Amino acid sequence: MTVKVVSAAAAGSDAVPVLFYRGEKEPQAPAGLLEIGRALRSLTGLEPGKAGWHLIPTADKKTPRVILAELPAEGCLARALRNGCANLQRELDGRGIKAIRLYFPEALDDRLTQAAAEGILLGDYCFDKYRTARPKYAGPEEVFLDGTEIGLKRAGAFAGGQIRSRSLANEPGNVIGPAEMAHCAQEVARAGGLECTVYDEGQIHEMGMEALFAVGRGSAKRPRFVHMVYRPQGIENPKRVVFVGKSVTFDSGGLSIKTRDGMITMKGDKTGACNVLGIMEAVAALRPSLEVHGIFGAVENMPDGDAYRVDDIIRAKNGKTIEVKNTDAEGRLTLADALAYACELKPDALIDMATLTGAIGTALGGYTAGALGDDAALAQAIIDAGKAVGERFHYFPLDDDKLKEKISTPFADVKNSAGPGGGAITAGMFLREFVVPGTSWIHLDIASVDYYESAFDCYSAGASSFGVRTCLQYLMNLEK
Ligand code: BES
Ligand code: MN
Ligand code: ZN
């Protein structure tokens, strides 16, 4: 059962009221309810201005009668609403509450409605489909709030895209391989009226995508290449935005095999492509006046008698040769061909998303993603879009020519591993070799933020699908 966020006009009297306070500001609620809140707030132990909530029980102590919630008094209100609503929705798991009615300290415009509703929807998500013994997540089924229709619609699309991505990224490698990634793309395309072309391994080979093909060699699950398109109706020469995602359905490292602990969470190495799928699904619902493409090459990285080797020299789609120095630096190989393919579309903006390097987490910690490239304006547009939706990005320009020497080799045009130091940047520099110069391109390294051990704010345990809402916001800003 997934939660519905509904306009307050439809609320029945059995919906449990939630009073949101923010410092001095009281919720916009009926007088009687406000009085109850006033009487109880000082007794709850909540600290005004500090995030938290308190459930006021009924006499039978079953479902609460009123819920008091504090929003942080400082900082961005949209972010506070998104996280506050997510934490509340999750906290109400298993309490038998069917419906809640939210009262906020200020009227919600489009943006704030979207933030609050996104919080509810994202906080409701839990990857529990394989749990048979333990009870499944069961929060409120209906949430009523006074907001705008546009805000509710956007929240449905933004959070829906992120949840689509999460529910795919969380699936293990024994369930989702390259073929299943392609099936999912076809399903999303069919439901949303998008074009979708799937290429099999023979076609990948014929198209000259030897780098993608090489990574997939060692797996019994054969590679796929997927191209989805949304075309706006009745718009002449729309701007063309192309998203490319990394889709390694399991990354064992290949012959340069990972340690046993290093492999854990590597089912999540397809999150970039899952994000692209989520973005395309949301785009189909939002119908912007932009042409939007979603592209990914799906493979599994496994060791095998036919696996690609260290020292192999392969030729990517754009003709450049790559010496393989580490089969665990496989993401950049799959992206090399996907980026070369994407450039043939002559995009106005090209954005790739990938769980590409452990180094990005070393540089930024677990709550900020990397934005790498030469286009400072596009990077800033991503950072700004991220700010608006509560996702942090840090820009790394690729202008260190001395560092760039680390991806050179006497035997080929470029090598796929640069050794220690600046690993996220050298990975970005490698990708740049496959982007036509002058293309407005940015590489988003989401390896630092793609997976969380346990739930907090609008993130559930497992895949975060960080980046989906930033990219959607970027599209909305571009459309303005
Ligand atoms: N999929 C990994 C990157 C990764 C690491 C994602 C941790 C999420 C969490 C990628 O394919 C990889 O193995 N990268 C190597 C690159 C190195 C061999 C140059 C890495 O980061 O160690
Ligand atoms: Mn790897
Ligand atoms: Zn990988």
XYZ file of C-alpha atoms and ligand atoms in Angstrom, residues 246 251 258 265-266 269 326 328-332 355-359 416-418 447 450, ligand 1:
44
model
C 25.967 3.782 -15.526
C 30.245 -5.095 -9.993
C 37.127 -6.756 -5.306
C 26.319 -3.007 -2.075
C 27.648 -3.486 -5.626
C 26.238 -0.038 -9.298
C 42.108 -2.471 -13.916
C 37.320 -2.830 -11.733
C 37.463 0.585 -13.408
C 34.667 -0.727 -15.653
C 32.068 2.016 -15.297
C 34.112 4.499 -17.314
C 28.423 5.366 -9.141
C 31.878 5.759 -10.613
C 34.549 6.039 -7.936
C 35.153 5.336 -4.264
C 37.394 8.406 -4.422
C 41.345 3.229 -17.665
C 43.048 3.527 -14.286
C 45.289 6.304 -13.048
C 29.060 6.932 -5.621
C 23.927 6.335 -3.588
N 31.453 0.791 -8.748
C 32.742 1.179 -8.307
C 32.747 2.501 -7.549
C 32.058 2.500 -6.207
C 32.789 2.291 -5.065
C 30.719 2.768 -6.097
C 32.166 2.323 -3.841
C 30.088 2.805 -4.872
C 30.825 2.594 -3.746
C 33.670 1.345 -9.512
O 33.408 0.529 -10.589
C 35.050 1.007 -9.041
O 35.267 -0.119 -8.721
N 35.912 2.015 -9.006
C 37.252 1.834 -8.594
C 38.113 2.553 -9.597
C 39.561 2.202 -9.525
C 39.781 0.733 -9.827
C 40.340 3.062 -10.501
C 37.409 2.430 -7.220
O 36.785 3.440 -6.906
O 38.148 1.848 -6.420
